[in-house]
Coordinates of C-alpha atoms in Angstrom, one line a residue:
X25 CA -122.5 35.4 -105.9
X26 CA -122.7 31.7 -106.5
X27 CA -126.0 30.5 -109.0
X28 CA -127.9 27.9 -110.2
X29 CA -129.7 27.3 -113.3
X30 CA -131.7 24.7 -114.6
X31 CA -133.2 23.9 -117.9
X32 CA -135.8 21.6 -118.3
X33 CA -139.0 20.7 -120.7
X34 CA -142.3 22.1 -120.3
X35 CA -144.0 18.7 -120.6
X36 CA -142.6 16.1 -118.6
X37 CA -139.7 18.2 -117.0
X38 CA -136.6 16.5 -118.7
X39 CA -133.2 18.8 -118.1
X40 CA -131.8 19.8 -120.8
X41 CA -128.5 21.3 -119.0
X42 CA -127.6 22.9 -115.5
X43 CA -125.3 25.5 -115.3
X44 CA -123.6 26.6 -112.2
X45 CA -121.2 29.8 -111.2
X46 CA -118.9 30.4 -108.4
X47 CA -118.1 27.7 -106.1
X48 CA -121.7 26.5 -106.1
X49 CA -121.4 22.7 -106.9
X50 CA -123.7 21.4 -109.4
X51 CA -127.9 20.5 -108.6
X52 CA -128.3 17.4 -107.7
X53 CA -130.5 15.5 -110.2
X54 CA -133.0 15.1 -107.1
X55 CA -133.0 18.5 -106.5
X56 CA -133.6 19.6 -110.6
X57 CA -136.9 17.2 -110.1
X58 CA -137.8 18.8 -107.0
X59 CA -137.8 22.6 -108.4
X60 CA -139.6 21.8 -111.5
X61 CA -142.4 19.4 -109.0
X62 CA -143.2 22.3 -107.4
X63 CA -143.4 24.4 -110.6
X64 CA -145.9 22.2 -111.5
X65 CA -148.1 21.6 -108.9
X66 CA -149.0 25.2 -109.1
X67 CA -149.8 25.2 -112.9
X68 CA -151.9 22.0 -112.4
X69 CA -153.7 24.0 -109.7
X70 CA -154.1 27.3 -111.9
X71 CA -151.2 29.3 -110.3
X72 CA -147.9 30.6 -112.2
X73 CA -145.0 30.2 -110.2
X74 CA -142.9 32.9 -110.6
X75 CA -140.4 33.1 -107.4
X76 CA -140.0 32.6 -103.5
X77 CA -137.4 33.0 -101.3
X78 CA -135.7 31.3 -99.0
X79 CA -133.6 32.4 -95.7
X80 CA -130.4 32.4 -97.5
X81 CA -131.4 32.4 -101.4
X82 CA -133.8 33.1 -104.0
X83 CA -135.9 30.8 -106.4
X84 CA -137.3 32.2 -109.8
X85 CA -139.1 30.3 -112.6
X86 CA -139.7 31.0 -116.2
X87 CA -141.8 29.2 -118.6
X88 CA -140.7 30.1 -122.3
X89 CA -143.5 29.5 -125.1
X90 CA -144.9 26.4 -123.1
X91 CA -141.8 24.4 -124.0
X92 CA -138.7 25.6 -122.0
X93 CA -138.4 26.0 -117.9
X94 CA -135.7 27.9 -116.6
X95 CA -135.4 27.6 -112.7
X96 CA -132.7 30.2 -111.3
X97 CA -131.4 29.5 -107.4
X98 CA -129.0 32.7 -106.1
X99 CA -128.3 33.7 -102.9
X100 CA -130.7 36.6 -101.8
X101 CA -128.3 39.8 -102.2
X102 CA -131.7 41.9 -101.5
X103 CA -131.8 43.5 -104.8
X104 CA -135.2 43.2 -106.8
X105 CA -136.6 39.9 -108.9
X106 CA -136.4 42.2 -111.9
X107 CA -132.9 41.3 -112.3
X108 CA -133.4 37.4 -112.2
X109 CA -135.9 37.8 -114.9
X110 CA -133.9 39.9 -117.0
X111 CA -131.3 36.9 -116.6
X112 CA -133.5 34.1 -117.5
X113 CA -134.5 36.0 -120.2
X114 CA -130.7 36.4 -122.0
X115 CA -130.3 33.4 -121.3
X116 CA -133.2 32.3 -123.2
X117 CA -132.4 34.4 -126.1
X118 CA -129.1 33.1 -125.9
X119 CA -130.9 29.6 -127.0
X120 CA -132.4 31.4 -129.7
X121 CA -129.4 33.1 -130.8
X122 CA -127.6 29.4 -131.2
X123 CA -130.9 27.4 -132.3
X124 CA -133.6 29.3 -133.8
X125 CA -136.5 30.5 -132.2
X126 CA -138.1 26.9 -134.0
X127 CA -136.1 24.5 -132.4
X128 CA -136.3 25.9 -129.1
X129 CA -140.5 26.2 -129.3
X130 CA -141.3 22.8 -131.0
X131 CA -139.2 20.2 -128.9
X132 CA -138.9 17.4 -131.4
X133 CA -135.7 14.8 -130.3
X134 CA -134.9 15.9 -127.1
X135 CA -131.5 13.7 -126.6
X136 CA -130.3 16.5 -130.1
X137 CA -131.7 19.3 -128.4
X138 CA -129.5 18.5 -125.4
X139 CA -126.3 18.1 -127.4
X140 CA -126.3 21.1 -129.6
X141 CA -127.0 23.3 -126.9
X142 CA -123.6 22.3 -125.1
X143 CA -122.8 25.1 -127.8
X144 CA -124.4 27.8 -125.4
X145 CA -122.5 27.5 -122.5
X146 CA -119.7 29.8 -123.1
X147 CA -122.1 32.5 -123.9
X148 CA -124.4 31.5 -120.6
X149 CA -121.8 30.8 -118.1
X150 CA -120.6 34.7 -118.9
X151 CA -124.1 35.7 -117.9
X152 CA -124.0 34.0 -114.8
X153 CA -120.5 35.0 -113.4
X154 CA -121.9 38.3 -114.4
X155 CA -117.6 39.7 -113.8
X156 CA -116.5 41.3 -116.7
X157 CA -118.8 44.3 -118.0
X158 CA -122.6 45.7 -116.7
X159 CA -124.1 44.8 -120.1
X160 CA -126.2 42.1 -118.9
X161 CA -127.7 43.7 -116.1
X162 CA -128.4 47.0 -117.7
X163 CA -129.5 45.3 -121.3
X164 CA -127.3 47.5 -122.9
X165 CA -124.2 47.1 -125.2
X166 CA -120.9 48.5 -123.6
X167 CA -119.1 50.7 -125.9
X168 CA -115.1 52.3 -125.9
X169 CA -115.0 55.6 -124.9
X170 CA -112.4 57.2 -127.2
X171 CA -111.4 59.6 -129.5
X172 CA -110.1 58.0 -131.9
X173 CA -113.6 55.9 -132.8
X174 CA -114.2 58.1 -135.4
X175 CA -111.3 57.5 -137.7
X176 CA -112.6 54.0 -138.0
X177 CA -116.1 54.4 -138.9
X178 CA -114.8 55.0 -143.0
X179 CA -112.9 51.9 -142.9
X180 CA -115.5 49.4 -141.0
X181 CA -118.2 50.6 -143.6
X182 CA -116.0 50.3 -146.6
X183 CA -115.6 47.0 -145.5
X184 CA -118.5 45.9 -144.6
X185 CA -120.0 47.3 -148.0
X186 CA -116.9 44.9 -149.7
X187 CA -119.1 41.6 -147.7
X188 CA -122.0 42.6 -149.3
X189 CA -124.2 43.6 -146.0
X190 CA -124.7 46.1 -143.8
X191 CA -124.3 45.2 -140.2
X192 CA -120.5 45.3 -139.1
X193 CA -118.8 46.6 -136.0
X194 CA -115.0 45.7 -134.4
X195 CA -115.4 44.5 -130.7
X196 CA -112.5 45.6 -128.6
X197 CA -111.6 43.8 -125.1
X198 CA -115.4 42.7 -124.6
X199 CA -116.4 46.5 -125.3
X200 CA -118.3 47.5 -128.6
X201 CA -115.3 50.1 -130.1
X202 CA -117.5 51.0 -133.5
X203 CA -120.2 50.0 -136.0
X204 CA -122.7 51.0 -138.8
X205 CA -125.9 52.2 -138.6
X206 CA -127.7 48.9 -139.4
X207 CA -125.7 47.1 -136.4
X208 CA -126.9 50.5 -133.9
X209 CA -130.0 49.7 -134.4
X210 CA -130.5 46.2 -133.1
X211 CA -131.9 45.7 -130.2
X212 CA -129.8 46.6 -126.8
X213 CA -130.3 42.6 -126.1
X214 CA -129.5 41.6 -129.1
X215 CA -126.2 43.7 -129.4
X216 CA -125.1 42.6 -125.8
X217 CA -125.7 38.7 -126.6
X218 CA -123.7 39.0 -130.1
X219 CA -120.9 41.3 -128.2
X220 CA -120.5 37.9 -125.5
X221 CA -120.5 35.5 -128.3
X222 CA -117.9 37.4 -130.2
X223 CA -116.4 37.4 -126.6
X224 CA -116.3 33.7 -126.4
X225 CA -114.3 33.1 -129.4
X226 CA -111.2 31.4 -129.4
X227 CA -108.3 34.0 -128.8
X228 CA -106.6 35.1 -132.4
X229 CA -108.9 33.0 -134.8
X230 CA -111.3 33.3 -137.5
X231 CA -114.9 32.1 -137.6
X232 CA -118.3 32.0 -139.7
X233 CA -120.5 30.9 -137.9
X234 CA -124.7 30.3 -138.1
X235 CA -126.9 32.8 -136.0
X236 CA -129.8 34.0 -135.1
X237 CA -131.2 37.4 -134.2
X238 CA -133.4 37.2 -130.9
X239 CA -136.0 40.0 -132.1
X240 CA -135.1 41.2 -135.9
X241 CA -134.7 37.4 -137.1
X242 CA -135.4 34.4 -134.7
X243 CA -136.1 31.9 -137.4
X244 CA -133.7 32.5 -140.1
X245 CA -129.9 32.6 -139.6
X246 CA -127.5 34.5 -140.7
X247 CA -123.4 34.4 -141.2
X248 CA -121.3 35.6 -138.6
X249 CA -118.2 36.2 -140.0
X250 CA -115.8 37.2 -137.5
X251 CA -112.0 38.0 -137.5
X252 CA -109.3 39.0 -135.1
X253 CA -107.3 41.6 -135.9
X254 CA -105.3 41.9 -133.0
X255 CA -105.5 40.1 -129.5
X256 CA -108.4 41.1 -127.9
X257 CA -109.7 43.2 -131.0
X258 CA -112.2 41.3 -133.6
X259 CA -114.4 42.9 -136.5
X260 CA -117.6 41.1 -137.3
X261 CA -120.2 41.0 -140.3
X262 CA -123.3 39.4 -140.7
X263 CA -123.8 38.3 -144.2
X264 CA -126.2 36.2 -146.3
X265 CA -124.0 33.5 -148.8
X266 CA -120.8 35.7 -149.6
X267 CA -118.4 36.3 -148.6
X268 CA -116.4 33.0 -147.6
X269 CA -114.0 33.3 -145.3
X270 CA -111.3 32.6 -146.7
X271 CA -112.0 35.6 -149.4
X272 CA -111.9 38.0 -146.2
X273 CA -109.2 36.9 -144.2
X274 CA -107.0 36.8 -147.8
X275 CA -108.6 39.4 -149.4
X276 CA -110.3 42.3 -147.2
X277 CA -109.0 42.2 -143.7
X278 CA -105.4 43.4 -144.9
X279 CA -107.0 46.3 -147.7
X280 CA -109.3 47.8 -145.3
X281 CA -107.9 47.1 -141.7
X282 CA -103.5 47.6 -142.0
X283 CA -103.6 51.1 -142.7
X284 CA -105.0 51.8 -139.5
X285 CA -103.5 49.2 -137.2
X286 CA -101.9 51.7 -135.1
X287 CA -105.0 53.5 -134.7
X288 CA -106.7 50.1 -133.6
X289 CA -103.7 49.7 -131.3
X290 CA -104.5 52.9 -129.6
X291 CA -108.2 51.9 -129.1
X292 CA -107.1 48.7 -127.5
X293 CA -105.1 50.6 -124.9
X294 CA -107.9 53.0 -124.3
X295 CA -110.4 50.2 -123.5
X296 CA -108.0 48.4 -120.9
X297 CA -109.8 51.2 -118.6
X298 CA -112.6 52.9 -120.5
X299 CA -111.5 56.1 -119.2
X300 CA -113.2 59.2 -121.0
X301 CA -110.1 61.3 -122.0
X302 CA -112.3 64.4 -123.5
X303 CA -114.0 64.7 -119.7
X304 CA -112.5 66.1 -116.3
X305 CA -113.2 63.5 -113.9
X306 CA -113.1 64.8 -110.0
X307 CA -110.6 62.8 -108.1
X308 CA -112.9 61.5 -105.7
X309 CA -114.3 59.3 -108.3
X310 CA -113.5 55.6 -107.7
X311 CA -115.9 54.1 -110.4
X312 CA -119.2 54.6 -112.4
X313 CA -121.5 53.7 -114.4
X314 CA -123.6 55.9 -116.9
X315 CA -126.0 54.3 -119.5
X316 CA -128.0 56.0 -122.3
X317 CA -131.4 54.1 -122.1
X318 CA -132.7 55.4 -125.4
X319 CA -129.5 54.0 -127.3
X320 CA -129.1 51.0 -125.0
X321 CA -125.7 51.8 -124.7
X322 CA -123.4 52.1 -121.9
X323 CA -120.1 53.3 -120.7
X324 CA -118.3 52.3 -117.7
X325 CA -114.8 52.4 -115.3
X326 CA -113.8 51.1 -112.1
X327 CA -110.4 51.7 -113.1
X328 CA -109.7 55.3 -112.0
X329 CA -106.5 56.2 -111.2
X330 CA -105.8 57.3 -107.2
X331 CA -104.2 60.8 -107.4
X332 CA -101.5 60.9 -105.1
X333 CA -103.0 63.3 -102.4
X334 CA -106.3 63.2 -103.0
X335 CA -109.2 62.1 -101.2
X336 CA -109.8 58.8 -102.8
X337 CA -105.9 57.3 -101.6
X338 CA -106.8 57.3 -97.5
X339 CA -109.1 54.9 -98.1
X340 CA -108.3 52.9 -101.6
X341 CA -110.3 50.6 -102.7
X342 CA -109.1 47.5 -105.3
X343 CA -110.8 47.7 -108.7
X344 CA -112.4 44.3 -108.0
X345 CA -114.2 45.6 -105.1
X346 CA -115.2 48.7 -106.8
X347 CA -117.2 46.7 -109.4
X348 CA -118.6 44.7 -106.7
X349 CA -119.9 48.0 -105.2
X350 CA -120.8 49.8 -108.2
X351 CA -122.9 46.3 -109.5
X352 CA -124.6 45.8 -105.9
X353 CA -125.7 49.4 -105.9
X354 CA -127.0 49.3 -109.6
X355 CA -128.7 45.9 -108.7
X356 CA -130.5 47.4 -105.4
X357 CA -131.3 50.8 -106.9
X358 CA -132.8 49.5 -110.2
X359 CA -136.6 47.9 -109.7
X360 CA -137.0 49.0 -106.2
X361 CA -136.3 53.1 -106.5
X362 CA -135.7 53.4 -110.2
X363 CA -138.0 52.4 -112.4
X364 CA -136.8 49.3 -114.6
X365 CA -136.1 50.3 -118.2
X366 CA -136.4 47.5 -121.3
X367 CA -135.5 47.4 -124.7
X368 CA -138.7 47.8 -126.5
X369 CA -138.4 44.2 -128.2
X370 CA -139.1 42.7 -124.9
X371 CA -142.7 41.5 -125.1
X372 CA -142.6 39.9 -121.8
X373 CA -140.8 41.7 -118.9
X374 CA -142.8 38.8 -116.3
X375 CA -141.4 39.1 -113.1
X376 CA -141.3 43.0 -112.9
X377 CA -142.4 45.1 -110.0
X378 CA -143.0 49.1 -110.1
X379 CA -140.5 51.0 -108.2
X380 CA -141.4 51.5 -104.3
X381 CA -142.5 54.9 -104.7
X382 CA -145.6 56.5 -106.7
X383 CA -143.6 59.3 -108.2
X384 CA -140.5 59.2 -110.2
X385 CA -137.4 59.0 -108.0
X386 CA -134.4 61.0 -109.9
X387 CA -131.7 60.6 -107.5
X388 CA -130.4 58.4 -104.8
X389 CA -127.6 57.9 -102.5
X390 CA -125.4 55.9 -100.0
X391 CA -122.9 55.7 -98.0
X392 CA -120.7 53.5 -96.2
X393 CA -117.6 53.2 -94.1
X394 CA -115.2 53.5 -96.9
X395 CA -117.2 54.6 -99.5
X396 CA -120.0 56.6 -100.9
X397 CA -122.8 55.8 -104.2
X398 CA -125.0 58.1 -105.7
X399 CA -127.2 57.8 -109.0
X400 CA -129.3 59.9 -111.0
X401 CA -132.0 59.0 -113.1
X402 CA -132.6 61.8 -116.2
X403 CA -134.4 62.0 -119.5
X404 CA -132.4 58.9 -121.5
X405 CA -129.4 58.9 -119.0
X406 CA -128.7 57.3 -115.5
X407 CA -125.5 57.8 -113.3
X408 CA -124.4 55.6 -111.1
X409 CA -121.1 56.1 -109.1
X410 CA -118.8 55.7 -106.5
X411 CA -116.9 58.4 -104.7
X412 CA -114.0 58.1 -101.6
X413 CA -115.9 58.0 -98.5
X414 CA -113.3 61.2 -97.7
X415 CA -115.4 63.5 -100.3
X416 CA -118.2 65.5 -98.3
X417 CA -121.7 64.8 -98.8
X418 CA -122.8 67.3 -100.1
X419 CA -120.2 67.5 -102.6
X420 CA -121.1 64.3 -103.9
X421 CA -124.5 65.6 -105.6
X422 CA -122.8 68.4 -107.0
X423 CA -119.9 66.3 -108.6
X424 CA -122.2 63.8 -110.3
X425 CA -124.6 66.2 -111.9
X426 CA -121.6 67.9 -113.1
X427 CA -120.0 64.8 -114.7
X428 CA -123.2 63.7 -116.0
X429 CA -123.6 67.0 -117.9
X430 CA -120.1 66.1 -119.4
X431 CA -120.5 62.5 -120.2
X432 CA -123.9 63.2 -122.3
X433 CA -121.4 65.4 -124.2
X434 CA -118.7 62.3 -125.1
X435 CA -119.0 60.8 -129.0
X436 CA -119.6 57.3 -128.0
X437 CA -123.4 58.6 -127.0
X438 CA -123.8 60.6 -130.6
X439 CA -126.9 58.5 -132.5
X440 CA -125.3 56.5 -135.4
X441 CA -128.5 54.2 -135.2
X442 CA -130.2 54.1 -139.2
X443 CA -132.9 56.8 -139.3
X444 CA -136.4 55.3 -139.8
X445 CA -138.7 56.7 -142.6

């Protein structure tokens, strides 16, 4: 779905950057002037423009701390505003996370402010293709569903206890494989924005590199030292003044990290398809989705293998379209029947709407020519998946609350986060 989005100042409405996805070519300068006219007039007239819609696409404003506008233009896929918002808003944070909270809020050389934030558009432009993993939309981390994790909690802690700090993890293929307690518990925003700058790194490198923590630390940065280990697998510390970097890559990555590279080799595998190995899975699964929203974590797979036989292989569907699905039905479910869920750290959830219905909806369904969604909303857990349009409706139900029950039960959901006194 192709985007728009536009920066601009508060006062006086000078872009900053525009950012576009798909084939959508970029705004027009005209056009950047026109969206944040209109944004205007209403707040000279005492009205806060927050969106409107179009025949073919949607329009949705957000003014940050009186000093940033973000104008988002997206074709109209139906779904709620809620998720526009919640876009605007990582994208905002990802500012923060770059910048500082100070920068961003008190605009001070504007022709700097443009430059340095050329640095945000890896991180940003992820958001907006919106392709790879559902951490965005659910503001939640995604984590590696496999057995193996725990082997590598010792090490990662032992190492991170060597940098002097407490908040490490190892990132595996975009996908959060393990981390301490300290790292658990920052926000689910905070966690997914880290997870897609780690992401953006250049391939097989080492970095430290300035940030800033959206909720727990917006003003003050801290080191993020980061280091791959293998191609696609990087572990990550956030320190105060030591280590350097050249002390961990010489020193510490080869003490803590070679006596388990086969273990991390095994973990890379795994999270190619993020398939829970521990859980039966019924063959009429094509894909789902299943996010703790107490932990702000998630787990996901559209990579199911088709059994030969089964239901699922007379009418298959490619992995790219079962995302496409899976994120469509998340998307249209979320903010119109289920309620919308934010990490607590969100002050400012502007934009939302209540669910359509005055009691809490707890499951849902649809179905199509070649395929069939359900989702389920419980205490701390949703569902959301697709089956084989083969499988009988009324199996559907039974299958999902089945493999629900079983996916509460796999180790990536157990609580590592730092008990509070």
């Amino acid at each position: 779905m192709a985007a728009h989005l536009v920066c601009l100042t508060n006062e006086g409405g000078v872009p900053l950057f525009s950012r576009s996805s798909g084939s959508a070519k970029p705004l027009a300068f005209a056009e950047q002037g026109m969206l944040y006219g209109v944004q205007m007039f209403a707040q000279n007239h005492g009205v806060t423009l927050q969106t409107t819609d179009t025949e073919e696409s949607k329009v949705v404003w957000r003014v940050f701390h009186d000093s940033i506008v973000l104008v988002l233009v997206q074709g109209d896929d139906g779904s709620s505003h809620v998720h526009a918002n919640t876009l605007l808003e990582h994208v905002f944070q990802t500012m923060v996370m770059y910048l500082g909270l100070d920068t961003i809020s008190r605009l001070r050389n504007i022709e700097r402010l443009r430059r340095d934030l050329r640095v945000c558009y890896p991180v940003i432009d992820s958001l907006l293709e919106d392709v790879h993993v559902f951490d965005s939309i659910c503001e939640t981390v995604e984590v590696v569903s496999t057995t193996e994790v725990a082997s590598l909690q010792e090490p990662l802690e032992s190492f991170v206890m060597e940098c002097d700090s407490t908040f490490g993890c190892v990132h595996c293929n975009g996908r959060l494989l393990v981390a301490t307690p300290k790292w658990w518990s920052l926000s689910g925003q905070e966690m997914m924005l880290l997870c897609r700058f780690i992401r953006s790194l250049p391939k097989n490198s080492a970095s430290d590199i300035p940030v800033y923590l959206p909720h727990a630390s917006p003003k003050v940065p801290h080191r993020l030292i980061s280091v791959h280990l293998l191609s696609g697998l990087v572990v990550s510390v956030l320190c105060l003044d030591v280590p350097t970097l050249s002390t961990v890559q010489s020193k510490l990555i080869e003490t803590h990290w070679l006596p388990h590279f086969e273990t991390l080799k095994g973990c890379l595998r795994a999270s190619v398809t993020n398939i829970p190995k521990t859980i039966p899975i019924d063959p009429g699964i094509l894909g789902f989705l299943v996010i703790n929203t107490e932990q702000h974590k998630c787990i996901s797979s559209c990579e199911l293998p088709i059994v030969e036989g089964s239901m699922a292989e007379r009418r298959p569907l490619t992995v790219q379209k079962r995302r496409r699905i899976l994120t469509s039905f998340y998307r249209n479910t979320v903010g119109s029947i289920f309620s919308v869920i934010h990490s607590p750290e969100r002050k400012d959830p502007s934009g939302d709407r209540p669910s359509t219905f005055l009691h809490v909806a707890e499951e849902t369904y649809m179905n199509a020519l070649d395929h069939k969604c359900f989702a389920i909303n419980s205490k701390d857990f949703r569902l959301f998946a697709i089956f084989s349009s083969a499988v009988p409706h009324h199996a559907v139900r039974y299958v999902s609350l089945q493999f629900l029950e079983n996916l509460k039960k796999d180790k990536a959901f157990t609580d590592l986060r730092e008990k509070k006194s």
